[in-house]
Coordinates of C-alpha atoms and ligand atoms in Angstrom, one line a residue:
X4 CA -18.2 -19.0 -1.3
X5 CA -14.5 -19.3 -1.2
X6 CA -13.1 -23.5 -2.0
X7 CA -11.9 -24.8 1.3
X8 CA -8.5 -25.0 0.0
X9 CA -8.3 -21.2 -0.8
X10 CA -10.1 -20.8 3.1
X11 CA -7.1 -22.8 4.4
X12 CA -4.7 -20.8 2.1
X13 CA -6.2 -17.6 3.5
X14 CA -6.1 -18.9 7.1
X15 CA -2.7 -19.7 7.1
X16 CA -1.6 -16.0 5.5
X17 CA -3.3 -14.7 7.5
X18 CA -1.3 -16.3 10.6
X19 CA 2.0 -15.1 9.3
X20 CA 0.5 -11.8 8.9
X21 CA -0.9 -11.6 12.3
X22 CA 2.6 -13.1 13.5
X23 CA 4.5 -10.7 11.9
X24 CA 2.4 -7.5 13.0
X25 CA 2.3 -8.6 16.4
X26 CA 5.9 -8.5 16.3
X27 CA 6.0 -4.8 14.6
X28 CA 3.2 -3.7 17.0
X29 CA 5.5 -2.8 20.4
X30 CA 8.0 -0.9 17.9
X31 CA 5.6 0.8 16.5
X32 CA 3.5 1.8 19.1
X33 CA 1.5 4.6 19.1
X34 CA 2.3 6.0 15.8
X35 CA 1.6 6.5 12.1
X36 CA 4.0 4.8 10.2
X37 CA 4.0 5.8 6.2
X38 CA 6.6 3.8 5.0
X39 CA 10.1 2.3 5.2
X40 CA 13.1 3.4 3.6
X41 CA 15.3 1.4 2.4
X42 CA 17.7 1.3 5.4
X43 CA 14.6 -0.9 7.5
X44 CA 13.9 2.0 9.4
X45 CA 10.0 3.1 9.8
X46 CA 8.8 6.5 9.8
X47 CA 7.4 6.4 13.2
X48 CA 7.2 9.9 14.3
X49 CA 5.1 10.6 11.3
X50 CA 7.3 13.9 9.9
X51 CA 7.0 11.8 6.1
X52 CA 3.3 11.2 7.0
X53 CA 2.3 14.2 9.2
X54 CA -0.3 14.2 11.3
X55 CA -2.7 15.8 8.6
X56 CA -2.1 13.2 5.9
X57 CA -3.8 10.9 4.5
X58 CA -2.1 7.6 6.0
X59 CA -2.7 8.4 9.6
X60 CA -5.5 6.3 9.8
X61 CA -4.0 2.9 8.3
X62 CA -1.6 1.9 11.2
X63 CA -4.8 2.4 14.0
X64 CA -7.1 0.5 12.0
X65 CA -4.4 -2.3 11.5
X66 CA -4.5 -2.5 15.1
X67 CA -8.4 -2.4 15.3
X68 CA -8.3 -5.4 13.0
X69 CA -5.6 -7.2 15.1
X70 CA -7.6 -6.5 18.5
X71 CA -11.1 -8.0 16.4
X72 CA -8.3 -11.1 15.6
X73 CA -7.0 -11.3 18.9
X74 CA -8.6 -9.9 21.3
X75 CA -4.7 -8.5 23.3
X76 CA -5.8 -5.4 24.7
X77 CA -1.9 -4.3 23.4
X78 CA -4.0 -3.5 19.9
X79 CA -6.5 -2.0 21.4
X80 CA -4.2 0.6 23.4
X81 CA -2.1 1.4 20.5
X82 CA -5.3 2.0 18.3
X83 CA -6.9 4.6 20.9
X84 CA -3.4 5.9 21.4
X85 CA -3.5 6.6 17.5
X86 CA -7.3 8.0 17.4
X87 CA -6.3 10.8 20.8
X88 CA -3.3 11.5 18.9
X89 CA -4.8 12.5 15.6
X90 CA -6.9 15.0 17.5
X91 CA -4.0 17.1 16.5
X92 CA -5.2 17.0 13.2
X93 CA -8.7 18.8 14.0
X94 CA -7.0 21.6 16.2
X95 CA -4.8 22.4 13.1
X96 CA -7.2 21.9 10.2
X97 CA -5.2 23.4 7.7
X98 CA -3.9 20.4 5.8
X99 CA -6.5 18.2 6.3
X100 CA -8.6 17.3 3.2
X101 CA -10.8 15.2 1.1
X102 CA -9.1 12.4 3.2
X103 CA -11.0 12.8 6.7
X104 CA -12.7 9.4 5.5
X105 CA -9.4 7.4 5.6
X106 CA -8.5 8.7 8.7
X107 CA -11.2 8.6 11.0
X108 CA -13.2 5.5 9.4
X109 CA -10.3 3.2 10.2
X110 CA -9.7 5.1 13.6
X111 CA -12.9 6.6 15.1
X112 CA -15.4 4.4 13.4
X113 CA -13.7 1.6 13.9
X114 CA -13.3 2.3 17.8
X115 CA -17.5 3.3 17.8
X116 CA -18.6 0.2 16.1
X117 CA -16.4 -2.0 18.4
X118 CA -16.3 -0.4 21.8
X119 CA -19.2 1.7 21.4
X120 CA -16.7 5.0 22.7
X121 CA -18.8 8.4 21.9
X122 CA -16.2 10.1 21.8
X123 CA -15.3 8.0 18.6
X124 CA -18.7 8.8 16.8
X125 CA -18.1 12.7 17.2
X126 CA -14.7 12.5 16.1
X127 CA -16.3 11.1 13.0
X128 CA -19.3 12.9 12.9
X129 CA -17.1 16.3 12.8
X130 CA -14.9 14.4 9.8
X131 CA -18.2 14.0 8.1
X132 CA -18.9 17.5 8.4
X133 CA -15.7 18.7 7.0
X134 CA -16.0 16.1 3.9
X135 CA -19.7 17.0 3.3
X136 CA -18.2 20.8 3.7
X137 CA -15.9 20.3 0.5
X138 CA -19.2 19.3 -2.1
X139 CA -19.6 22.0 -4.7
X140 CA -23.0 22.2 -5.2
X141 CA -22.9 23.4 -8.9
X142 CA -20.2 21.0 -10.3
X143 CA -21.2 18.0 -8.2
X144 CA -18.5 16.9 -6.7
X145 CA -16.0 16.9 -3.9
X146 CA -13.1 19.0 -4.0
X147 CA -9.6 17.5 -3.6
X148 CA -6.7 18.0 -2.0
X149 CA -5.5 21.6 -0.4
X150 CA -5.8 25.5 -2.0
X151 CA -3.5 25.2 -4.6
X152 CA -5.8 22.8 -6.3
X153 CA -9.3 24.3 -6.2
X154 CA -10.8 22.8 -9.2
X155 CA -9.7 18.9 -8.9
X156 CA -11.4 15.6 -7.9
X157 CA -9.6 12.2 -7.8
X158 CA -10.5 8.2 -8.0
X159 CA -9.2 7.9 -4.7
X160 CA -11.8 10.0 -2.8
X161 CA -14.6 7.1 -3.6
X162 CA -13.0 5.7 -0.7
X163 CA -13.7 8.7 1.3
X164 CA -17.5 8.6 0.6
X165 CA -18.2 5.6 3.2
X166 CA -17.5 8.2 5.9
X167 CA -20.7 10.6 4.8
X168 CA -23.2 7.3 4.8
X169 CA -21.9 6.2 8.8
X170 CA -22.8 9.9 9.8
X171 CA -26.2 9.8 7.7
X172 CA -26.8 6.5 9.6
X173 CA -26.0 8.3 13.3
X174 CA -27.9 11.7 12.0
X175 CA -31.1 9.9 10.4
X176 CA -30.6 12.9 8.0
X177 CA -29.8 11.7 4.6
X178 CA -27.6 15.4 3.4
X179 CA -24.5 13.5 4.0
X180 CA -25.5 10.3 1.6
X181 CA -26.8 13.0 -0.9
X182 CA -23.4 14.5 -1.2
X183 CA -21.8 10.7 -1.4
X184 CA -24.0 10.1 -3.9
X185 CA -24.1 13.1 -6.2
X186 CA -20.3 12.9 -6.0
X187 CA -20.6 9.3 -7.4
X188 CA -22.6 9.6 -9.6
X189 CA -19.9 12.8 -11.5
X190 CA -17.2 9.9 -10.9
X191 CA -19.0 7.6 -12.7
X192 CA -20.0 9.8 -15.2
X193 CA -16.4 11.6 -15.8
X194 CA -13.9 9.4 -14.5
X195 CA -14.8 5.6 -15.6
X196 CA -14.0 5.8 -19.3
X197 CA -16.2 2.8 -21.7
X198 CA -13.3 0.3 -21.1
X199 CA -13.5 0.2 -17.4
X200 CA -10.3 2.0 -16.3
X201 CA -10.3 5.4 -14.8
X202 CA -9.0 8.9 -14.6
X203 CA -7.0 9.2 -11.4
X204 CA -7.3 13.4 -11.6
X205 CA -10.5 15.4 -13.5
X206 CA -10.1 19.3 -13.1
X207 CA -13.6 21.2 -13.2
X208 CA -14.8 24.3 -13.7
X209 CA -16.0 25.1 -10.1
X210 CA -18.3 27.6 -11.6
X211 CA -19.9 25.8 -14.3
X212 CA -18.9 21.7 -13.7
X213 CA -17.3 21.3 -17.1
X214 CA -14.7 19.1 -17.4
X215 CA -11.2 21.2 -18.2
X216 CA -8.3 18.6 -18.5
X217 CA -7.9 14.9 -17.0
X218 CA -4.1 15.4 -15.3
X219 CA -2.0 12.3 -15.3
X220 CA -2.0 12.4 -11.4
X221 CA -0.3 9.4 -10.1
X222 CA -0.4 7.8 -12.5
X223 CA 2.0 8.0 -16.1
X224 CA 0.0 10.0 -18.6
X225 CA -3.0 11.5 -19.2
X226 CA -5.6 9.0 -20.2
X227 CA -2.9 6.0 -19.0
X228 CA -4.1 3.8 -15.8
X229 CA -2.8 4.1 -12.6
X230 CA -3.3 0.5 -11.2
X231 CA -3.9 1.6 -7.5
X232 CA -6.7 4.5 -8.5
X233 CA -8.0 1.4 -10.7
X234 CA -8.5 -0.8 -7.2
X235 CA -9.9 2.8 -5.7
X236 CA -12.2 3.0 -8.0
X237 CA -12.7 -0.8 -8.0
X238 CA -13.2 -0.9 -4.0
X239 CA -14.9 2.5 -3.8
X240 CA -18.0 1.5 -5.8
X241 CA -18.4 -1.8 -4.6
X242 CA -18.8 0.3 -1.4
X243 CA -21.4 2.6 -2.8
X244 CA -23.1 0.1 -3.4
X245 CA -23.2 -1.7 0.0
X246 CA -23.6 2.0 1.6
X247 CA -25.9 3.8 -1.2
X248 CA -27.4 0.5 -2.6
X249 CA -27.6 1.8 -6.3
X250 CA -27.1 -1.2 -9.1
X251 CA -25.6 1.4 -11.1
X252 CA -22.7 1.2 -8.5
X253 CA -22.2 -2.3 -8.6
X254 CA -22.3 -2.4 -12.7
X255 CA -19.0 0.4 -12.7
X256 CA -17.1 -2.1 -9.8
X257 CA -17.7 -5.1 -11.8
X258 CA -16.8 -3.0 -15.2
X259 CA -13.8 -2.1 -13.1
X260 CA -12.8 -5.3 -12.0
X261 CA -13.3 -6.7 -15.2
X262 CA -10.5 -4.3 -16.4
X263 CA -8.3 -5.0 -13.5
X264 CA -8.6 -8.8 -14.1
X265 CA -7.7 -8.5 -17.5
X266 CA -4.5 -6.2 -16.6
X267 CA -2.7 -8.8 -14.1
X268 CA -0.9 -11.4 -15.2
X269 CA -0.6 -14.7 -13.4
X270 CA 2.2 -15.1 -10.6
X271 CA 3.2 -11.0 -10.8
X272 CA 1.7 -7.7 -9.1
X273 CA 0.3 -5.2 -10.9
X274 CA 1.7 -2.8 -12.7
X275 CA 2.2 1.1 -11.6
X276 CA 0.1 2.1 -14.4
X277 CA -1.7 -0.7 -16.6
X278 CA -0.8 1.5 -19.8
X279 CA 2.7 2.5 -19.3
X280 CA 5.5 1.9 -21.6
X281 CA 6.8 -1.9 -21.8
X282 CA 9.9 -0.7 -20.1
X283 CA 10.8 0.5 -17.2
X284 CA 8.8 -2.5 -15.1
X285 CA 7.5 -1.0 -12.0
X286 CA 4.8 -2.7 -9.8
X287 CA 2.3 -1.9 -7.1
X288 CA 1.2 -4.5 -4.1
X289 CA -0.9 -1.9 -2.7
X290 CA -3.2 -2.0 -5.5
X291 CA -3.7 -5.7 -5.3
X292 CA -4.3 -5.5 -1.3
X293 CA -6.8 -2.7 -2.2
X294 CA -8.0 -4.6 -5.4
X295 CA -8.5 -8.1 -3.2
X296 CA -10.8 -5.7 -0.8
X297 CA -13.0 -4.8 -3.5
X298 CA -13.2 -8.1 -5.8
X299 CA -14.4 -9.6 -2.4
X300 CA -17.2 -7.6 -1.7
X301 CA -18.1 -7.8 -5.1
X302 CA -18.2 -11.9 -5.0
X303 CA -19.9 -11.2 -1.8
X304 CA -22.8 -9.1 -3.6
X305 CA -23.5 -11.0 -6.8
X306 CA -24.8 -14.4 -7.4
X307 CA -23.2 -17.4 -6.5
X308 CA -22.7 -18.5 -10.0
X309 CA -21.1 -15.2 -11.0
X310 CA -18.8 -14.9 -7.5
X311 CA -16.5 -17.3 -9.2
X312 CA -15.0 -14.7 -11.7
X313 CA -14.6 -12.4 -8.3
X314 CA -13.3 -14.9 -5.7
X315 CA -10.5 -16.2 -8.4
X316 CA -9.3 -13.0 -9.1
X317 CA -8.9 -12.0 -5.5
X318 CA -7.1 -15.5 -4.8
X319 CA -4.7 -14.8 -7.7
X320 CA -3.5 -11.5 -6.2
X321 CA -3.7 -12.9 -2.5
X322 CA -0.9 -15.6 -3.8
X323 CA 1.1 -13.0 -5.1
X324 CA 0.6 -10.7 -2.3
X325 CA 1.9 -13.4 0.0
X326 CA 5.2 -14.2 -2.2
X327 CA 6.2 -10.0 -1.2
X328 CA 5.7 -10.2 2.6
X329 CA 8.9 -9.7 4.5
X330 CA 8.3 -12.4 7.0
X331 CA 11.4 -11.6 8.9
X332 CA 10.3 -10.7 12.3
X333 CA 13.3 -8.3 12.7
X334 CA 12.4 -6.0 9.8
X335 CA 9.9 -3.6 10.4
X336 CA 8.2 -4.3 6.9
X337 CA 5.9 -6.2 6.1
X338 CA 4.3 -5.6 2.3
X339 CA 7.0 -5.0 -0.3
X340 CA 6.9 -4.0 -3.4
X341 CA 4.6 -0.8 -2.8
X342 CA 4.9 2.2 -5.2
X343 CA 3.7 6.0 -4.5
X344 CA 3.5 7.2 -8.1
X345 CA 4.9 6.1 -11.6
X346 CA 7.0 9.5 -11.6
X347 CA 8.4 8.9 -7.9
X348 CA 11.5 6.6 -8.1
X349 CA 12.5 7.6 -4.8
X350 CA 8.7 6.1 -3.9
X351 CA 8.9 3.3 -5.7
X352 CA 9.0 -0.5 -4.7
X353 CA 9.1 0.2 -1.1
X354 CA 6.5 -1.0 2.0
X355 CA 3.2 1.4 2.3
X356 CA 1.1 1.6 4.9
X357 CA -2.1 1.3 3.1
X358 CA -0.6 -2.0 1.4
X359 CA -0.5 -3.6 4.6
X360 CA -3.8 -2.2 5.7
X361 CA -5.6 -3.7 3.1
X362 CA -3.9 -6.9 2.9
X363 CA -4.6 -7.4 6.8
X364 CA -8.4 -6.4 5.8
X365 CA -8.9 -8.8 2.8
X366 CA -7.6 -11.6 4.7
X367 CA -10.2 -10.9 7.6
X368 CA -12.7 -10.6 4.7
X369 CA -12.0 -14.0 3.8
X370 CA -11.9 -14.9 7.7
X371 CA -15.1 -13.6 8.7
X372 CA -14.8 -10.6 10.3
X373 CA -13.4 -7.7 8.9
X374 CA -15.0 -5.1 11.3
X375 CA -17.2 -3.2 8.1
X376 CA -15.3 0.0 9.8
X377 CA -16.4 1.2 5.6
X378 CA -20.0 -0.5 5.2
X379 CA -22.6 1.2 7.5
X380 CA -26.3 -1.0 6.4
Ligands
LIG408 N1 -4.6 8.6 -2.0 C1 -3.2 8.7 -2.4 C2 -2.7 7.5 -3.0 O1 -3.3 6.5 -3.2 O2 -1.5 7.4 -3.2

């Protein structure tokens, strides 16, 4: 249980928060927003994030989360608006990926488990099909990203797996959850090394499931630590284990937070990658927002006299989080600080999407009602 003070420290973030996306809401519209440059100017016809990418679902399920907050039906519109438009994405298919859970949990899901809309559970329902669709059977695990890249899996598709366990629940058939688990159990087994960080990339042999070569991804070398596929990995299993219920999941997110607690230091954001060179200094508030997600859960799933270690941790990067919002109603940005990948200056230290989804989320967390568009027992 979070003190009262940190409660009335949430409460008020959150306000500003819901202040300041109420204000971007109209300019935004119905849209999906990636970023914003540094002229203050969104992305809002989605040619940076295209309709296949992986962001598309963040800016409806920010508006899901403001319609649970507010109840103003302007959320609500914008967020259907979002889920029609992405549509799009099915008719095209090519281009869409591994990322089908980001997209149409925060969307679809989102709309089914608050309005009930069937339309919204087959939307899903066909997302789980093309993510259950991507398992290889021999190697064990889902396959990322488009044709070029046939052999890898990444951290970040734990976060994908949530998606397979909502279409289990609709179905009564457990296939999907078998594929969400197998898949877990190969990250678990290949990507979370003794110390508690992770491999963002592993590239398999799709014939035989050997591991070939861990690529540096995201993140700045091979065998480094990419802070924001640390909080993937971090969030992902605490949600295997809410969705799958395995204590093996919850042992790797504690193991992972444990590492991610020990890599932030008091009063700054992460870093990019948590075993990059001293110099340059680049930092990530998307992996806190993501990282605060999953610490909560965890402090949510352990006992009281352990939750401490969790709920701390998550406070810490909340503080921070709150000292890079862009409060200013007149910018259309609202987390700074945001980096793509340690190799991406032109990505770096910049507002994400996803940053501000999870932020928005974690605070509701700590509110009482974050929707569970993720957690489907
Ligand atoms: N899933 C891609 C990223 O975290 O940047």
């Amino acid at each position: 249980m979070f003190s009262k003070e940190d409660k009335a420290f949430a409460s008020e973030f959150l306000d500003r928060v819901v202040k300041k996306v109420t204000a971007m809401a109209p300019e935004i519209g119905v849209n999906f927003p990636t970023t914003n440059s540094n002229l203050g100017e969104w992305d809002p016809k989605g040619t940076k994030a295209n309709i296949s990418g992986w962001t598309t679902g963040f800016w409806p399920g920010m508006m899901w989360l403001m319609y649970l907050k507010t109840g103003d039906e302007m959320f609500k519109k914008y967020a259907e608006g979002c889920e029609e438009k992405l549509d799009e994405a099915f008719d095209i298919f090519i281009g869409i990926n591994h990322d089908v859970g980001f997209m149409w949990s925060l969307s679809a899901i989102a709309d089914y488990k608050i309005t009930g809309n069937e339309k919204s559970k087959v939307r899903a329902m066909h997302a789980a099909t093309i993510l259950a669709g991507r398992f290889n059977h021999i190697a064990k695990y889902i396959r990322a990203w488009e044709n070029s890249s046939l052999r890898f899996a990444i951290i970040d598709c734990m976060m994908n797996l949530p998606l397979l366990s909502f279409a289990t629940s609709i179905q009564d058939d457990p296939r999907f959850e078998q594929v969400a688990e197998a898949h877990a159990d190969t990250v678990a087994k290949h990507f979370i090394r003794g110390d508690g960080s992770s491999n963002h990339v592993v590239e398999f042999d799709p014939i035989t499931g050997d591991v070939l070569a861990t690529p540096r991804g995201q993140g700045y070398d091979s065998g480094s630590s990419w802070s924001r596929g640390q909080a993937w990995a971090l969030y992902g299993f605490a949600l295997a284990y809410l969705n799958l219920g395995k204590q093996e999941y919850l042992d790797t997110a504690k193991k992972v937070a444990h590492y991610f607690i020990a890599n932030i230091e008091d009063g700054k954001l992460p870093l990019v990658d948590f075993r990059a060179p001293a110099e340059p200094v680049y930092y990530d508030s998307s992996a806190a927002s993501i990282a605060a997600c999953g610490l909560i859960e965890i402090a949510k799933a352990v006992p009281e006299y352990e939750a401490k270690i969790y709920e701390r941790a998550a406070m810490k990067l909340l503080r921070v989080l709150d000292e890079n919002c862009n409060y200013n109603q007149d910018e259309l940005r609202l987390l700074e600080n945001g980096s793509s990948a340690y190799h991406k200056p032109t990505g770096m230290h910049m507002p994400w999407i996803f940053g501000d989804y999870y932020l928005l989320e974690a605070l509701m967390k700590i509110d009482g009602n974050d929707g569970r568009f993720t957690v489907h027992k």
